[in-house]
Amino acid sequence: MTGKEYRTITDVKGPLVFLNKTEPVAFGEIVELRLTDGTLKNGQVLDTSDDQVIVQVFEGTASIDKQTGIKFLGDVFKLPVSTDMIGRILDGAGRPRDGGPAIVADEMADIIGAAINPYSRQSPDTFIQTGISAIDACTSLVRGQKLPIFSASGLPHNDIALQIARQAKLVDSDDDFVVVFCAMGITAEEYNFFVHDLERTGALENACLFVNLADDPAVERLITPRLALTAAEYLAFEKDYHVLVIYTDMTNYCESLRQIGAAREEVPGRRGYPGYMYTDLAMLYERAGLVKGKKGSITQFPILTMPGDDITHPIPDLSGYITEGQIVISRELHQKGIYPPINVLPSLSRLMNAGIGDGKTREDHKSVSDQLYAAYAQGRELRGLVAIVGEDALNERDLQLLKFADIFENKFLRQSRDEDRSISEGTLDYAWELLSNIDTKYLVRLDQKWIDKYHPTDKKE
Amino acid sequence: MSEENGVIYRISGPVVTAVGISPRMYEVVRVGDEGLMGEVIELHGEQSVIQVYEETSGVRPGEPVIRTGQTLSVQLGPGLLTKIYDGIQRPLPELEKTMGVFIKRGVDADGLDLEKNWDFKATAKAGDSVTSGDVIGTVQETKTIEHRVMVPPGTSGVIKNISSGEFNVTQTVCTLEDGNEIQMMQKWPVRTPRPFTKKHAPEVPLQTGQRILDFLFPLAKGGTAGIPGPFGSGKTVTQQQLAKWSDADIVVYIGCGERGNEMTEVLDEFPHLMDPKTGEALMNRTTMIANTSNMPVAAREASVYTGITIAEYFRDMGYDVALMADSTSRWAEAMREISSRLEEMPGEEGYPAYLSSRLAEFYERAGRVETLAGGDGSVSVIGAVSPPGGDISEPVSQGTLRIVKVFWGLDAGLARQRHFPAINWLNSYSLYPPSLDQWYRDNIKSDFPELRTEISALLQVEAELQEIVQLVGSDALPVDQQLTLEVARMIREFFLQQNAFHDVDTYTDLKLQYTMAKAILSFQEESKKALAGGAALEDVVNVPARTDLMRGRFESGYEEKIDKMLETMIKQIAETMEDN
């Protein structure tokens, strides 16, 4: 089937090429385009019939003319995978970007990735300590989880992602994570920041990077995360690694998706994004998890910047429905100079309950976390009230809660970029110490037995 | 129906167009060299448009399409319970056996185990005249559920032969005089509701053990409820709580386009959960359908029909069935995706124009009915809705609210305060209380409905007072209003909040719910008296016995202790008068 070259292009529209009458071409088949000047481009079949084939061109359609030759390669997109990928930097289409040799394939893996049978999954229940109190105490991360960072432009999400990548570990084991990093449309500056940090900490040797920068073709972004996840799946489920996948920025990915949708003249959904965006995102996010009988795991940290800080925008909204929680970065906290500026109130980890408690973190973890939330939420609410009526109108309980909100932000949240707090002493004991600023009788979320055991002043020894 | 072969003309994602065959609408066809399963959804001149239940990449025009003559059907019979299926009733454990942990294509699997022998006990005898829906025998399907083998709809006659013994589901257990043979397995097309004699008014509540649901916004057996809420507000936890604790005989749980890990959690947890009534594993009464968000969309579209057909089948045996669909928005999105591939003219927000009629048809399959055999069975449907951005003005929420009788509105603000279940008591509603109140009077306490009214009135008053507090602070309110706020806080924190992950608090039966509500009102009553007698509000609300009473709900044996705790609290409140 290879070898035949067609010159039957009828239309070129945005990133799409339409051509007539070919041999039977498979849906999803990979295509090679030879321009008149000899340049090669790659594409994929999006729609196929006896009369017409639509090809999406990864490198953009610039300089394609009707004389361009098109060759169908007879197979769907596959990525050569091997453990040699660790320590390498590849481009958005999987080719070496670091000047090194091509990856010698141990296996050719289909990049679409089949769905994991829900019955074959294993429940994630191993706590990952990130050393960041806000995350460890309130939105605990579990191995095999997909927990996105909802951020916005101008906020330090990259620092947080790197800090997590650096510090993430299991409480009672030295298993290290392999980091698969996937950049989609980020600037060269951001990219350098990531690479330098990974180099500085030596983490680069334990990482595999797939990089599509802002000036690389937008359509290529649609395959970059699929390549990264295919590599991650190979490392996790064939080679027993624990893989941490960080991808940034999902917003750029979705923009590319919208671009293709518009070029195909599809009926758009909300804000012009295609109606199938939920399914498409799910095909990425759902490639996280643990599988029965396999040692490795895939934990995902997608980063997305919310356009206009709007959490109801389709991108964060649809992501939130698929991912197992979210870590929300707050501009308000950032402007107060607090790092990491994590707003714990809208943040959530759905798998937290499975990963914490006696034998995993500590028996009082859940109660402490609930109490922190409740007290901080009420304290913040009271700030609004105080702005109107002044502190004099508050009763004793409200005053204490109001004060606690400040303590929580300035002491519990705030930590330095290389401060690695342990869960038990660094985070939970510290939480108790801070909670002791509130009268015990107002701490209704705490079981009496934990108060007796852990409260710094009410402890019954 | 003779087999007829056609060929593929076009492939666009899950939608395949074939030429050379003239199938019926909704007929199942086999697509391509791998024989992928698909369903005909549009006939268009020479072309038949097919939605394919499996991933289509690599399929080429010119590959064969084969008719099966069948519409999309499920296999019904012993062996449905404790199973977990994908959207088209393929058992997931079987798929794992044949293709490993990743779901590959072109594999077929029967919904029921055709080999397994069941101990069939005939309850009808030769010479009996039977008609559609009559029970002719039983099989103990699981420890707690007796499977009633029925005469399939459309069949009737006089029994010639029937025998007890070990049979598999395809063997004939009964022969009629006219030569008709009856097996334990029936097939039923999923898009057609199963027949019944007539619908009854729902008069019995579906008890769920969830205080806010049972007490304030009850659902009737055979009723419909919608749970819309933004992500993170606890839709799935609420659905799972209902699946665990509702007093239905059979539970059908559909995970439609949701997270894989969530389904795994259900799968891991359910076999270990005990039914509070029977002491046996809850899994014994449960069938699950899991079509996660990354599994093919067409199968997601089919999954709710597969689920409700199984639910109706158990209803026909005379059981009360509860069906949870999480989430109907994903189902609607699957319709939207398919519709847009068909290039249909879209309605609101790109959803097809038939969205609301499909939703209505689905919820209408709920109800308490007189079965064909004259028994009484019900299907209650609880659908989660995931509105984009939590804004329920969108088409799926609105389409659902027009049909369902109970609205449990989840609220992101409450969830953020970790008030769970995060059901907003001000905008949620249930239209069932008028028809259920007699049941409460007869079975719980004669003043149950009045108590409910009082509690919801207090919450309403609190909402109004809170508006004033926002302006002037609570200290500026008169003492009696401050007390009202305190009582309302008690309702919220002690009664409405319920910890799904706490061993004891996770379930409260109706009688205890009544006692707890009554205790709150006693607190109000006694405090009023104390305040009138000169006690300080601060002292009254801080009596230690009140904290004990409130914390007590986390301890087992609470129902025996609560009266004593209440007495102590009343005594301590009375004492606050003497201090002054």
PDB file of C-alpha atoms in Angstrom, chain B residues 19 52 106 223 241 425 427-428 504 521 554:
ATOM      1  CA  VAL B  19     -23.968   1.055   1.410  1.00  0.00           C
ATOM      2  CA  VAL B  52     -20.194   2.020  16.317  1.00  0.00           C
ATOM      3  CA  GLY B 106     -14.140  -6.808  18.152  1.00  0.00           C
ATOM      4  CA  GLY B 223     -40.460   8.183  41.719  1.00  0.00           C
ATOM      5  CA  GLN B 241     -24.897   6.507  49.345  1.00  0.00           C
ATOM      6  CA  TRP B 425     -32.194  23.159  51.628  1.00  0.00           C
ATOM      7  CA  ASN B 427     -33.949  25.595  46.630  1.00  0.00           C
ATOM      8  CA  SER B 428     -34.349  21.812  46.680  1.00  0.00           C
ATOM      9  CA  VAL B 504     -22.160   5.222  62.183  1.00  0.00           C
ATOM     10  CA  LEU B 521     -37.148  21.425  68.762  1.00  0.00           C
ATOM     11  CA  PHE B 554     -21.102   9.426  65.721  1.00  0.00           C
TER      12      PHE B 554
END
